[in-house]
Every structure is written in C-alpha cells, then in structure tokens.
Coordinates of N, CA, C and O in Angstrom, one line a residue:
M1 N 32.2 -12.7 -12.9 CA 32.6 -13.5 -14.2 C 34.6 -13.3 -14.2 O 34.9 -12.1 -13.8
V2 N 35.2 -14.5 -14.7 CA 36.4 -14.3 -14.2 C 37.0 -14.3 -16.2 O 36.4 -15.2 -16.8
S3 N 37.9 -13.4 -16.1 CA 38.8 -13.5 -17.9 C 40.1 -13.8 -17.7 O 40.3 -13.0 -17.1
E4 N 40.4 -14.6 -18.6 CA 42.1 -14.6 -18.5 C 42.4 -14.4 -19.7 O 43.6 -14.7 -20.5
G5 N 41.7 -13.9 -20.9 CA 42.4 -13.4 -22.2 C 41.7 -15.1 -23.2 O 41.8 -14.2 -24.2
G6 N 41.2 -15.7 -22.8 CA 40.9 -16.8 -23.6 C 39.3 -16.9 -23.8 O 38.5 -15.7 -23.3
P7 N 38.9 -17.5 -24.7 CA 37.4 -17.7 -25.1 C 36.5 -18.2 -23.7 O 35.7 -17.4 -23.7
E8 N 36.7 -18.8 -22.9 CA 36.6 -19.4 -21.5 C 36.1 -17.9 -20.6 O 37.2 -17.7 -19.8
R9 N 34.7 -18.0 -20.3 CA 34.5 -16.7 -19.1 C 33.6 -17.5 -18.1 O 32.3 -17.2 -18.2
P10 N 34.4 -18.0 -16.8 CA 33.6 -19.0 -16.3 C 32.9 -17.6 -15.6 O 33.3 -16.7 -15.1
A11 N 31.5 -17.9 -15.4 CA 31.2 -17.2 -13.9 C 30.2 -17.7 -12.8 O 29.5 -18.6 -13.2
A12 N 29.8 -16.4 -12.1 CA 29.2 -17.7 -10.7 C 28.2 -16.5 -10.4 O 28.3 -15.3 -10.4
V13 N 26.7 -16.8 -10.3 CA 25.6 -15.8 -10.0 C 25.1 -16.2 -8.6 O 25.0 -17.6 -8.0
T14 N 24.4 -15.4 -8.0 CA 23.9 -15.9 -6.6 C 22.6 -16.1 -6.6 O 21.9 -16.0 -5.8
H15 N 21.8 -15.9 -7.8 CA 20.5 -16.0 -7.9 C 20.2 -16.7 -9.6 O 21.0 -16.1 -10.3
P16 N 19.4 -17.3 -9.7 CA 19.0 -18.8 -10.6 C 19.0 -17.3 -12.1 O 19.2 -17.5 -13.3
D17 N 18.1 -16.6 -11.7 CA 17.7 -15.7 -12.7 C 18.8 -14.8 -13.5 O 18.5 -14.4 -14.6
L18 N 19.9 -14.7 -12.5 CA 21.1 -13.8 -13.1 C 21.9 -14.6 -14.0 O 22.1 -13.8 -15.0
A19 N 21.7 -15.7 -13.9 CA 22.6 -16.3 -14.9 C 22.3 -16.0 -16.3 O 23.3 -16.0 -17.3
A20 N 21.1 -16.4 -16.6 CA 20.6 -15.5 -18.3 C 21.1 -14.0 -18.3 O 21.2 -13.9 -19.3
L21 N 20.9 -13.3 -17.5 CA 21.8 -12.0 -17.5 C 23.2 -12.2 -18.0 O 23.5 -11.4 -18.9
V22 N 24.1 -12.7 -17.7 CA 25.1 -12.9 -17.8 C 25.6 -13.8 -18.9 O 26.3 -13.3 -19.9
S23 N 24.5 -14.8 -19.3 CA 25.0 -15.3 -20.7 C 24.4 -14.5 -21.6 O 25.3 -14.1 -22.6
V24 N 23.4 -13.5 -22.0 CA 23.0 -12.9 -23.0 C 24.0 -11.8 -23.2 O 24.4 -11.8 -24.3
Q25 N 24.8 -11.1 -21.8 CA 25.8 -10.4 -22.6 C 26.8 -10.7 -22.8 O 27.8 -10.4 -24.0
L26 N 27.1 -12.3 -22.8 CA 28.7 -13.0 -23.6 C 28.3 -13.2 -24.6 O 29.2 -13.1 -25.5
R27 N 26.9 -13.6 -24.8 CA 26.8 -14.3 -25.8 C 26.8 -13.4 -27.3 O 27.3 -13.0 -28.4
S28 N 26.1 -12.1 -26.8 CA 25.6 -11.0 -27.5 C 26.7 -9.8 -27.6 O 27.3 -9.0 -28.6
E29 N 28.0 -10.2 -26.6 CA 29.1 -9.5 -26.5 C 28.7 -7.7 -26.2 O 29.3 -6.8 -26.7
D30 N 27.5 -7.8 -25.6 CA 26.7 -6.2 -25.6 C 26.0 -6.3 -24.1 O 25.7 -7.1 -24.1
G31 N 26.3 -5.5 -23.5 CA 26.0 -5.4 -21.7 C 27.0 -4.5 -21.2 O 28.3 -4.3 -21.7
P32 N 26.6 -4.2 -19.8 CA 27.9 -3.8 -18.9 C 29.1 -4.6 -18.7 O 29.8 -3.8 -18.7
I33 N 28.8 -6.0 -18.4 CA 29.9 -6.5 -18.6 C 30.7 -6.7 -19.6 O 32.1 -6.1 -19.4
P34 N 30.6 -6.6 -21.1 CA 31.5 -6.3 -22.3 C 32.0 -5.0 -22.4 O 32.8 -4.7 -22.4
A35 N 31.6 -3.9 -21.5 CA 31.4 -2.5 -21.9 C 32.5 -2.3 -20.4 O 33.5 -1.9 -20.8
A36 N 32.4 -2.8 -19.3 CA 33.4 -2.8 -18.4 C 34.7 -3.5 -18.7 O 35.5 -2.7 -18.2
L37 N 34.6 -4.8 -19.5 CA 35.8 -5.4 -19.7 C 36.8 -4.4 -20.8 O 38.1 -4.3 -20.7
E38 N 35.8 -3.8 -22.0 CA 36.9 -3.1 -22.7 C 37.3 -1.6 -22.1 O 38.2 -1.0 -22.5
R39 N 36.2 -1.2 -21.3 CA 36.9 0.5 -21.0 C 37.9 -0.2 -19.5 O 38.8 0.9 -19.3
G40 N 37.4 -1.3 -18.9 CA 38.8 -1.2 -17.4 C 38.3 -0.1 -16.5 O 38.7 0.1 -15.3
E41 N 36.7 0.3 -16.2 CA 36.1 0.9 -15.3 C 34.7 0.4 -15.0 O 34.2 0.0 -15.9
P42 N 34.3 1.0 -14.1 CA 32.9 0.4 -14.0 C 31.8 1.1 -14.7 O 31.9 2.3 -15.3
V43 N 30.4 0.4 -14.8 CA 29.9 0.9 -15.9 C 28.3 0.4 -15.2 O 28.4 -1.0 -15.0
D44 N 27.8 1.4 -15.2 CA 26.7 1.6 -14.2 C 25.1 1.7 -15.7 O 25.4 2.3 -16.6
S45 N 24.1 1.6 -14.9 CA 22.8 2.0 -15.4 C 22.1 2.4 -14.4 O 21.5 1.2 -13.7
A46 N 21.4 3.5 -14.3 CA 20.7 4.1 -12.9 C 19.5 3.7 -13.0 O 18.5 2.7 -12.1
D47 N 18.9 3.3 -14.1 CA 17.9 2.9 -14.6 C 17.1 2.3 -15.8 O 17.6 3.0 -16.7
L48 N 17.3 0.9 -15.5 CA 16.7 0.1 -17.1 C 15.8 0.4 -18.1 O 15.6 0.3 -19.0
L49 N 14.9 1.4 -17.3 CA 13.9 1.5 -18.1 C 13.9 2.3 -18.8 O 13.6 2.8 -19.9
R50 N 14.8 3.7 -18.3 CA 15.2 4.5 -19.3 C 16.3 4.7 -20.1 O 17.0 5.5 -20.8
E51 N 16.9 3.4 -20.0 CA 18.3 3.2 -20.5 C 18.2 2.6 -22.3 O 17.1 2.3 -22.5
E52 N 19.0 3.2 -23.0 CA 18.7 3.0 -24.4 C 19.9 2.2 -24.7 O 19.8 1.3 -25.8
R53 N 20.9 1.8 -24.4 CA 22.0 0.8 -24.7 C 21.7 -0.6 -24.5 O 20.9 -0.8 -23.4
W54 N 22.0 -1.6 -24.8 CA 22.0 -3.1 -24.6 C 21.0 -3.5 -25.0 O 20.3 -4.2 -23.4
P55 N 20.3 -3.4 -25.6 CA 18.6 -3.8 -26.2 C 18.4 -5.2 -25.6 O 17.6 -5.5 -24.7
A56 N 18.9 -6.4 -25.7 CA 18.7 -7.7 -25.2 C 18.9 -7.8 -23.7 O 18.2 -8.1 -23.2
Y57 N 20.1 -7.2 -23.4 CA 20.3 -7.1 -22.1 C 18.9 -6.5 -21.0 O 18.7 -6.7 -20.3
R58 N 19.0 -5.4 -21.5 CA 18.1 -4.4 -20.9 C 16.6 -4.8 -20.9 O 15.9 -5.1 -19.9
A59 N 16.3 -5.8 -22.4 CA 14.7 -6.5 -21.8 C 15.0 -7.7 -21.2 O 14.0 -7.6 -20.5
L60 N 15.7 -8.4 -21.2 CA 16.1 -9.6 -20.4 C 16.0 -9.0 -18.4 O 15.3 -9.6 -17.9
A61 N 16.5 -8.1 -18.4 CA 16.7 -7.2 -17.2 C 15.6 -7.0 -16.6 O 15.1 -7.4 -15.4
L62 N 14.9 -6.1 -17.5 CA 13.5 -5.8 -16.9 C 12.4 -6.7 -17.0 O 11.7 -6.7 -15.9
D63 N 12.5 -7.7 -17.8 CA 11.7 -9.1 -17.9 C 12.1 -9.8 -16.2 O 11.0 -10.3 -15.7
S64 N 13.3 -9.5 -16.0 CA 13.8 -10.4 -14.6 C 13.3 -9.2 -13.6 O 13.5 -9.7 -12.0
G65 N 12.7 -7.9 -13.7 CA 12.5 -7.3 -12.7 C 13.9 -6.4 -11.9 O 13.5 -5.6 -11.3
V66 N 14.7 -6.3 -12.5 CA 16.3 -5.9 -12.4 C 15.9 -4.3 -13.1 O 15.7 -4.3 -13.7
R67 N 16.2 -3.4 -12.0 CA 15.9 -2.0 -12.6 C 17.2 -0.9 -12.7 O 17.2 -0.3 -13.6
S68 N 18.0 -1.8 -12.2 CA 19.6 -0.7 -12.2 C 20.4 -1.9 -12.3 O 20.6 -2.7 -11.3
S69 N 21.9 -2.0 -12.4 CA 23.1 -2.3 -12.3 C 24.4 -1.7 -12.5 O 24.0 -0.7 -13.0
V70 N 25.4 -2.2 -12.0 CA 26.6 -2.2 -11.9 C 27.8 -3.3 -12.1 O 27.3 -4.2 -11.4
T71 N 28.9 -2.9 -12.8 CA 29.6 -3.8 -13.4 C 31.2 -3.4 -13.2 O 31.5 -2.4 -13.4
I72 N 31.9 -4.0 -12.2 CA 33.1 -3.6 -11.6 C 34.0 -3.9 -12.4 O 34.0 -5.6 -11.6
P73 N 35.0 -3.8 -12.9 CA 36.0 -5.0 -13.2 C 37.3 -4.7 -12.5 O 37.9 -3.5 -11.5
F74 N 38.1 -5.8 -12.1 CA 38.9 -5.8 -11.3 C 40.1 -6.0 -12.4 O 40.0 -7.6 -12.8
R75 N 41.0 -5.9 -12.3 CA 42.4 -6.4 -13.2 C 44.0 -6.5 -12.4 O 43.9 -5.7 -12.1
R76 N 44.6 -7.7 -12.6 CA 45.6 -8.1 -12.0 C 46.2 -9.3 -12.1 O 45.9 -10.3 -12.6
S77 N 47.4 -8.5 -12.7 CA 48.5 -10.0 -13.4 C 47.8 -11.1 -14.0 O 47.6 -12.1 -14.5
G78 N 47.4 -10.1 -15.4 CA 46.5 -10.8 -16.5 C 45.4 -11.4 -16.6 O 44.6 -12.1 -17.3
L79 N 44.7 -11.5 -15.2 CA 43.4 -11.5 -14.8 C 42.1 -10.7 -14.8 O 42.8 -9.6 -13.8
T80 N 41.2 -10.7 -14.8 CA 40.3 -9.5 -14.9 C 39.1 -10.5 -14.2 O 38.5 -11.5 -15.2
V81 N 38.8 -9.7 -13.3 CA 37.4 -10.5 -12.7 C 36.3 -9.3 -12.6 O 37.0 -8.0 -12.7
T82 N 34.8 -9.5 -13.2 CA 33.9 -8.7 -13.0 C 32.9 -9.1 -11.8 O 32.8 -9.8 -12.0
L83 N 32.6 -8.1 -11.5 CA 31.9 -8.2 -10.2 C 30.2 -7.8 -10.8 O 30.5 -6.2 -11.0
S84 N 29.4 -8.1 -10.9 CA 27.8 -6.9 -11.5 C 27.3 -7.3 -10.0 O 26.8 -8.4 -9.6
L85 N 26.5 -5.8 -9.9 CA 25.8 -6.1 -8.8 C 24.0 -5.5 -9.5 O 24.1 -4.5 -10.6
Y86 N 23.3 -6.2 -9.0 CA 21.7 -5.6 -9.5 C 20.8 -5.4 -8.6 O 20.9 -5.7 -7.5
S87 N 19.8 -4.5 -8.9 CA 18.9 -4.4 -7.9 C 17.6 -4.1 -8.2 O 17.4 -3.7 -9.7
F88 N 16.5 -4.2 -7.7 CA 15.4 -4.0 -8.1 C 14.7 -2.9 -8.1 O 13.8 -2.4 -8.5
R89 N 15.6 -1.9 -7.6 CA 15.1 -0.8 -7.3 C 15.9 0.5 -8.4 O 17.0 0.0 -8.6
P90 N 15.3 1.6 -9.0 CA 16.6 2.4 -10.2 C 17.1 3.2 -9.0 O 17.0 3.9 -8.0
G91 N 18.4 3.8 -9.4 CA 19.4 3.9 -8.8 C 20.1 3.9 -7.3 O 20.7 4.6 -6.7
A92 N 19.9 2.9 -7.2 CA 20.2 1.8 -5.6 C 21.5 1.9 -5.8 O 21.9 1.6 -4.6
L93 N 22.4 1.5 -6.7 CA 23.8 1.2 -6.6 C 24.9 2.5 -7.0 O 25.8 2.0 -7.3
E94 N 24.3 3.9 -6.9 CA 25.4 4.7 -7.3 C 26.8 4.8 -6.5 O 27.7 5.0 -7.0
D95 N 26.5 4.4 -5.3 CA 27.6 4.5 -4.6 C 28.5 3.0 -4.4 O 29.7 2.9 -3.8
A96 N 28.0 2.2 -5.0 CA 28.4 0.8 -5.0 C 30.1 0.3 -5.6 O 30.6 -0.2 -5.0
P97 N 30.3 1.0 -6.6 CA 31.9 0.9 -7.2 C 32.7 1.5 -6.2 O 34.0 1.2 -6.2
H98 N 32.4 2.4 -4.8 CA 33.5 3.1 -4.0 C 32.8 2.3 -2.8 O 34.1 2.1 -1.8
G99 N 32.3 1.5 -2.3 CA 32.0 0.6 -0.9 C 32.6 -0.6 -0.9 O 33.6 -1.3 -1.7
P100 N 31.5 -1.5 -0.1 CA 32.2 -2.9 0.3 C 32.2 -3.6 -1.3 O 33.4 -4.9 -1.1
A101 N 31.5 -3.4 -2.3 CA 31.3 -4.4 -3.3 C 33.0 -3.7 -4.0 O 33.6 -4.8 -4.7
R102 N 33.8 -2.8 -4.1 CA 35.1 -2.7 -4.4 C 35.9 -3.5 -3.4 O 37.0 -4.3 -3.8
A103 N 35.9 -3.4 -1.9 CA 36.4 -4.3 -1.1 C 36.3 -6.0 -1.5 O 37.6 -6.7 -1.9
L104 N 35.5 -6.2 -2.2 CA 35.2 -7.6 -2.5 C 35.3 -7.9 -3.3 O 36.4 -9.1 -4.0
G105 N 36.0 -7.5 -4.4 CA 36.3 -7.3 -6.0 C 37.5 -7.5 -5.9 O 38.3 -8.4 -6.3
D106 N 38.1 -6.7 -5.0 CA 39.3 -6.7 -4.5 C 39.8 -7.9 -4.1 O 41.1 -8.5 -4.5
L107 N 39.3 -8.3 -3.2 CA 39.7 -9.8 -2.5 C 39.6 -10.8 -3.4 O 40.2 -11.8 -3.3
A108 N 38.7 -10.7 -3.9 CA 38.3 -12.1 -5.1 C 39.3 -11.9 -5.7 O 39.7 -13.4 -6.4
V109 N 39.5 -10.9 -6.5 CA 40.9 -11.2 -7.8 C 42.2 -11.0 -7.0 O 43.1 -12.0 -7.8
T110 N 42.5 -10.9 -5.9 CA 43.7 -11.1 -5.2 C 43.8 -12.8 -5.0 O 44.8 -13.0 -5.4
C111 N 42.8 -13.2 -4.6 CA 42.4 -14.4 -4.2 C 42.8 -15.2 -5.2 O 43.8 -16.6 -5.4
L112 N 42.1 -15.1 -6.5 CA 42.2 -16.0 -7.4 C 44.0 -15.9 -8.1 O 44.3 -16.4 -8.7
V113 N 44.5 -14.4 -8.2 CA 45.4 -14.5 -8.8 C 46.5 -15.4 -8.1 O 47.4 -16.2 -8.4
R114 N 46.5 -15.3 -6.3 CA 47.5 -16.1 -5.8 C 47.0 -17.8 -5.9 O 48.0 -18.4 -5.9
D115 N 46.0 -18.3 -6.1 CA 45.5 -19.5 -6.4 C 46.2 -20.0 -7.7 O 46.7 -21.2 -7.6
R116 N 46.3 -18.9 -8.6 CA 46.6 -19.3 -9.7 C 48.4 -19.3 -9.8 O 48.7 -20.5 -10.5
S117 N 48.5 -18.5 -8.9 CA 50.1 -18.7 -8.9 C 50.7 -20.0 -7.9 O 51.7 -20.8 -8.5
Y118 N 49.9 -20.3 -6.9 CA 50.3 -21.5 -6.1 C 50.0 -22.8 -6.8 O 50.8 -23.3 -6.9
R119 N 48.8 -22.9 -7.7 CA 49.1 -23.8 -8.5 C 49.7 -24.3 -9.7 O 50.3 -25.2 -10.0
A120 N 50.4 -23.2 -10.5 CA 51.6 -22.8 -11.1 C 52.9 -23.5 -10.3 O 53.8 -24.5 -11.1
A121 N 52.9 -23.0 -9.2 CA 54.3 -23.4 -8.3 C 54.2 -25.1 -8.1 O 54.8 -25.5 -8.4
L122 N 53.0 -25.4 -7.7 CA 52.8 -26.9 -7.5 C 53.3 -27.7 -8.6 O 53.6 -28.7 -8.8
T123 N 52.8 -27.0 -9.8 CA 52.9 -27.9 -11.1 C 54.3 -28.1 -11.3 O 55.3 -29.0 -11.9
E124 N 55.0 -27.0 -11.0 CA 56.6 -26.7 -11.2 C 57.2 -27.9 -10.5 O 58.0 -28.3 -11.1
L125 N 56.9 -27.6 -9.2 CA 57.3 -28.7 -8.0 C 57.4 -30.2 -8.4 O 58.1 -30.6 -8.6
D126 N 56.1 -30.8 -9.2 CA 55.9 -31.7 -9.4 C 56.9 -32.0 -11.0 O 57.4 -33.3 -10.7
Q127 N 56.9 -31.2 -11.9 CA 57.9 -31.5 -12.7 C 59.4 -31.5 -12.4 O 60.0 -32.2 -12.9
L128 N 59.3 -30.6 -11.7 CA 60.9 -30.7 -10.5 C 61.5 -32.1 -10.2 O 62.5 -32.3 -10.2
G129 N 60.5 -32.6 -9.5 CA 60.5 -33.7 -8.3 C 60.5 -35.0 -9.6 O 61.3 -35.8 -9.6
A130 N 59.9 -34.9 -10.6 CA 59.8 -36.1 -11.9 C 61.2 -35.8 -12.5 O 62.1 -36.9 -12.8
A131 N 62.1 -34.7 -12.9 CA 63.3 -35.0 -13.4 C 64.0 -34.9 -12.3 O 64.6 -35.7 -12.8
L132 N 64.2 -34.6 -10.9 CA 65.1 -35.5 -10.1 C 64.8 -36.8 -10.0 O 65.9 -37.3 -9.8
R133 N 63.6 -37.4 -10.3 CA 63.8 -38.8 -9.8 C 64.2 -39.4 -11.2 O 64.4 -40.3 -11.3
T134 N 64.2 -39.0 -12.3 CA 64.6 -39.6 -13.5 C 66.2 -39.0 -13.7 O 66.9 -39.9 -14.7
R135 N 66.7 -38.5 -12.9 CA 68.0 -38.0 -13.5 C 69.4 -38.9 -13.4 O 69.8 -38.7 -14.0
P136 N 68.8 -39.4 -12.0 CA 70.1 -40.8 -11.8 C 70.2 -42.0 -13.4 O 71.2 -41.8 -13.7
V137 N 68.7 -41.8 -14.1 CA 69.0 -42.8 -15.0 C 69.5 -42.1 -15.8 O 70.2 -42.8 -16.8
V138 N 69.2 -41.2 -16.3 CA 69.5 -40.2 -17.6 C 71.0 -40.1 -17.4 O 71.9 -40.5 -18.3
D139 N 71.5 -39.8 -15.9 CA 73.0 -39.8 -15.8 C 73.8 -41.2 -16.4 O 74.5 -41.1 -16.8
Q140 N 73.1 -42.2 -15.8 CA 74.0 -43.3 -16.3 C 73.7 -43.8 -17.6 O 74.6 -44.5 -18.2
A141 N 72.9 -43.4 -18.4 CA 72.4 -43.8 -19.9 C 73.7 -42.9 -20.7 O 73.9 -43.6 -21.7
C142 N 73.5 -41.6 -20.1 CA 75.2 -41.1 -20.3 C 76.2 -41.7 -20.6 O 77.3 -41.5 -21.5
G143 N 76.2 -41.8 -19.5 CA 77.9 -42.7 -18.9 C 77.8 -44.1 -20.2 O 78.8 -44.1 -20.3
I144 N 76.8 -44.8 -20.1 CA 77.0 -45.9 -21.1 C 77.1 -45.4 -22.4 O 77.6 -45.9 -23.4
V145 N 76.5 -44.4 -23.0 CA 76.9 -43.8 -24.4 C 78.0 -43.2 -24.5 O 78.7 -43.4 -25.8
M146 N 78.2 -42.6 -23.3 CA 80.0 -42.0 -23.6 C 81.3 -43.3 -23.4 O 82.1 -42.9 -24.4
H147 N 80.8 -44.4 -23.0 CA 81.5 -45.8 -22.7 C 81.4 -45.9 -24.4 O 82.6 -46.3 -25.2
V148 N 80.2 -46.5 -25.0 CA 79.9 -47.0 -26.1 C 80.8 -46.1 -27.6 O 81.3 -46.6 -28.3
L149 N 80.3 -44.6 -27.5 CA 80.8 -44.0 -28.4 C 82.1 -43.1 -28.2 O 82.8 -42.5 -29.0
G150 N 82.5 -43.4 -27.1 CA 83.9 -42.3 -26.9 C 84.0 -41.1 -27.0 O 84.9 -40.0 -27.1
C151 N 82.9 -40.4 -26.3 CA 82.4 -39.4 -26.4 C 82.3 -38.6 -25.1 O 82.2 -39.1 -24.1
D152 N 82.1 -37.0 -25.1 CA 81.7 -36.6 -23.7 C 80.3 -36.9 -23.2 O 79.5 -36.8 -23.8
A153 N 80.2 -36.1 -21.9 CA 78.8 -36.2 -21.5 C 77.9 -35.3 -22.8 O 76.6 -35.6 -22.6
D154 N 77.9 -33.8 -22.7 CA 77.1 -33.0 -23.9 C 77.1 -33.9 -25.2 O 76.0 -34.0 -25.0
A155 N 77.5 -34.8 -25.4 CA 77.6 -35.5 -26.8 C 76.6 -36.6 -26.4 O 75.6 -36.9 -27.3
A156 N 77.0 -37.1 -25.9 CA 76.1 -38.3 -25.1 C 74.5 -37.8 -24.4 O 73.8 -38.6 -25.1
F157 N 74.4 -36.9 -24.1 CA 73.0 -36.2 -23.5 C 72.4 -35.8 -24.8 O 71.4 -36.2 -25.2
G158 N 73.4 -35.3 -26.2 CA 72.4 -35.1 -27.5 C 72.4 -36.1 -27.7 O 70.7 -36.0 -28.6
V159 N 72.8 -37.3 -28.1 CA 72.3 -38.7 -28.8 C 71.3 -39.0 -28.4 O 70.0 -39.2 -28.8
L160 N 71.1 -39.2 -26.6 CA 69.7 -39.5 -26.0 C 68.5 -38.7 -26.3 O 67.8 -39.4 -26.7
R161 N 69.3 -37.3 -26.7 CA 67.7 -36.0 -27.0 C 67.4 -36.5 -28.3 O 66.0 -36.8 -28.5
R162 N 68.1 -36.9 -29.2 CA 67.9 -37.1 -30.7 C 66.9 -38.5 -30.6 O 65.8 -38.2 -31.3
V163 N 67.4 -39.5 -30.2 CA 66.6 -40.7 -29.8 C 64.9 -40.5 -29.6 O 63.8 -40.9 -30.1
S164 N 65.1 -39.7 -28.5 CA 63.8 -39.3 -27.7 C 62.9 -38.7 -28.7 O 61.9 -38.7 -28.9
Q165 N 63.0 -37.5 -29.7 CA 62.7 -37.1 -30.5 C 62.4 -37.7 -31.7 O 61.2 -37.8 -31.9
A166 N 63.6 -38.7 -32.0 CA 63.1 -39.3 -33.1 C 62.0 -40.4 -32.9 O 61.1 -40.7 -33.7
T167 N 61.9 -40.8 -31.6 CA 60.9 -41.8 -31.4 C 59.7 -41.9 -30.8 O 59.0 -42.2 -30.4
Q168 N 59.6 -40.2 -30.5 CA 58.6 -39.4 -29.4 C 58.4 -40.1 -28.5 O 57.3 -40.3 -28.0
R169 N 59.5 -40.6 -27.5 CA 59.3 -41.1 -26.2 C 60.3 -40.3 -25.3 O 60.7 -39.4 -25.8
K170 N 59.4 -40.2 -24.1 CA 60.2 -39.2 -23.1 C 61.3 -39.6 -23.0 O 62.0 -40.9 -23.4
L171 N 62.6 -38.9 -22.9 CA 64.0 -39.2 -22.5 C 64.5 -39.9 -21.4 O 65.2 -40.7 -21.4
S172 N 63.3 -39.8 -20.2 CA 63.6 -40.7 -19.5 C 63.7 -42.4 -19.8 O 64.1 -43.2 -19.0
D173 N 62.6 -42.5 -20.4 CA 62.4 -43.9 -21.1 C 63.3 -44.2 -22.1 O 63.6 -45.4 -21.8
V174 N 63.7 -43.3 -22.6 CA 64.7 -43.8 -23.6 C 65.8 -44.7 -22.5 O 67.1 -45.4 -22.7
A175 N 66.4 -43.4 -21.9 CA 67.6 -43.7 -20.9 C 67.5 -45.2 -20.1 O 68.5 -45.5 -19.8
S176 N 66.1 -45.1 -19.7 CA 66.1 -46.6 -19.0 C 66.1 -47.7 -19.9 O 66.9 -48.7 -19.5
A177 N 65.8 -47.7 -21.2 CA 66.2 -48.8 -22.3 C 67.5 -49.0 -22.2 O 67.9 -50.2 -22.4
V178 N 68.3 -47.5 -22.4 CA 69.7 -48.0 -22.7 C 70.2 -48.4 -21.3 O 70.8 -49.6 -21.8
V179 N 70.0 -48.2 -20.2 CA 70.6 -48.8 -19.0 C 70.1 -50.2 -18.9 O 70.8 -51.0 -18.3
D180 N 68.7 -50.5 -19.0 CA 68.3 -52.1 -18.9 C 69.1 -52.6 -20.0 O 69.5 -54.2 -19.8
K181 N 69.4 -52.2 -21.0 CA 70.2 -53.2 -22.2 C 71.8 -52.9 -21.5 O 72.3 -53.7 -22.3
R182 N 72.1 -52.3 -20.7 CA 73.5 -51.6 -20.8 C 74.4 -51.4 -21.9 O 75.5 -51.3 -22.2
G183 N 73.6 -50.7 -22.7 CA 74.2 -50.3 -23.9 C 74.2 -51.8 -24.7 O 74.7 -51.5 -26.3
R184 N 74.3 -52.5 -24.6 CA 74.6 -54.0 -25.6 C 73.7 -54.0 -26.9 O 72.2 -53.8 -26.4
G185 N 74.0 -53.9 -27.7 CA 72.9 -54.4 -29.0 C 72.9 -52.6 -29.4 O 71.7 -52.8 -30.8
L186 N 73.2 -51.4 -28.8 CA 72.6 -50.4 -29.5 C 73.8 -49.6 -30.0 O 74.1 -48.6 -30.5
E187 N 74.9 -50.6 -30.2 CA 76.3 -49.7 -30.6 C 76.2 -49.3 -31.9 O 76.4 -47.7 -32.3
R188 N 75.6 -50.3 -33.3 CA 75.5 -49.4 -34.4 C 74.5 -48.1 -34.5 O 74.7 -47.3 -35.3
E189 N 73.5 -48.3 -33.7 CA 72.5 -47.1 -33.4 C 73.1 -46.1 -33.1 O 72.4 -45.0 -33.6
L190 N 73.4 -45.9 -31.8 CA 74.2 -45.0 -31.4 C 75.1 -44.1 -32.2 O 75.4 -43.0 -32.2
V191 N 75.7 -45.0 -32.4 CA 76.9 -44.6 -33.3 C 76.4 -43.6 -34.4 O 76.9 -42.6 -35.3
S192 N 75.3 -44.3 -35.0 CA 74.6 -43.8 -36.7 C 73.9 -42.2 -36.0 O 74.1 -41.2 -36.5
L193 N 73.8 -42.4 -34.8 CA 72.9 -40.8 -33.7 C 73.7 -39.9 -33.6 O 73.4 -38.8 -33.3
S194 N 75.4 -40.1 -33.4 CA 76.1 -39.5 -33.1 C 76.8 -38.4 -33.8 O 77.3 -37.3 -33.7
D195 N 76.1 -38.6 -35.3 CA 76.7 -38.0 -36.2 C 75.9 -36.7 -36.4 O 74.7 -36.5 -35.8

C-alpha cells in the first residue's frame, strides 16, 4: 500500500482474497497496516487464532485461511509504502522484517520516490518549455505597452499581468492579443490599467 499523506491509498495484492484484508483495515482504520503506519515500525501477528487485536481484520483473515501476518512500513521523502506478508501457518513470518522482504520494500519505495521525482521534473520541463515558447510574445507585448504608455519594462509587464488577472486569461493569451492588435485601440484601456 502507498500513502503520500492524503486520503487516497492505492494498494496492490498478489491474490484476490488479500484485497479484502487490505480494504477492511483501511475502512476501519484498525489492523496491522494502520498500526504500522502509526508506529513507523513492523507490526506482526505470529498467530491470528490467538490474536486479540483488530477483530474485523482478524475474523476476515482467519476466514481466508490466514494464520499469521507482518506489515513492514518504509518511509522516504514524504512517501510511505507498507509491505504486508501473509501466511497460512502460524509463526512463519518471524524473520520477514529482516530478510528479502526488507530488501523488496526498500527497492519499492526507492523506485516510487524516483518515479515521483522524475514525473515532477518532466512537469517542470514542460512548464519551462511553454514559458520559453511564449516569452517572445510577452516581450513584444511589453514593448508595445512601453511605447503606448511611455513606461519601463517592469511597469509594462505589471499592466499585462493585471489584465491577465482581471480577465482570468493566461498572460500569453493577453500578450498575443496585444501583439495582434499592435496596441491599436488599447490605449485608453492600457492607460486605465497602468494606475
């Protein structure tokens, strides 16, 4: 299960019966997954037949044939991943938090953090690309506004920004309109916005 601090907690399971075990814990906020998220350390139950915690989870697990479980949390960069292992035999998962499951969880959280960083970088790159493509039009519009109002570049940009905000249009769209009209017919409107 993956948690980024919000209400959405996507989970993946390797067997259809396990989906219900995850759902009952998330719905009731009671079970090994919520406990591991709260404590930040592995939570296990060596034998669910003798377990007294988590009644709804315990009943569903036993009904599914699960006798023991362990949930291991992994936290990194605001992301929490929990890895839950289940067994049909009691006491079968005692060493799980220290063996290959630990390596698998570390790898999963590292990959998810990298993927999130990569997606953020791509988004930023797209935004920078869009800004670079619109920059010449904004610069031209600033030049026209500077000529019409007899002001400096900062003041001209401020006027364009105010028009953008007042009309709820993108700055690049406002700049394109100014360039298309070459400032003609906009003199009064620009003067009133320059105050």
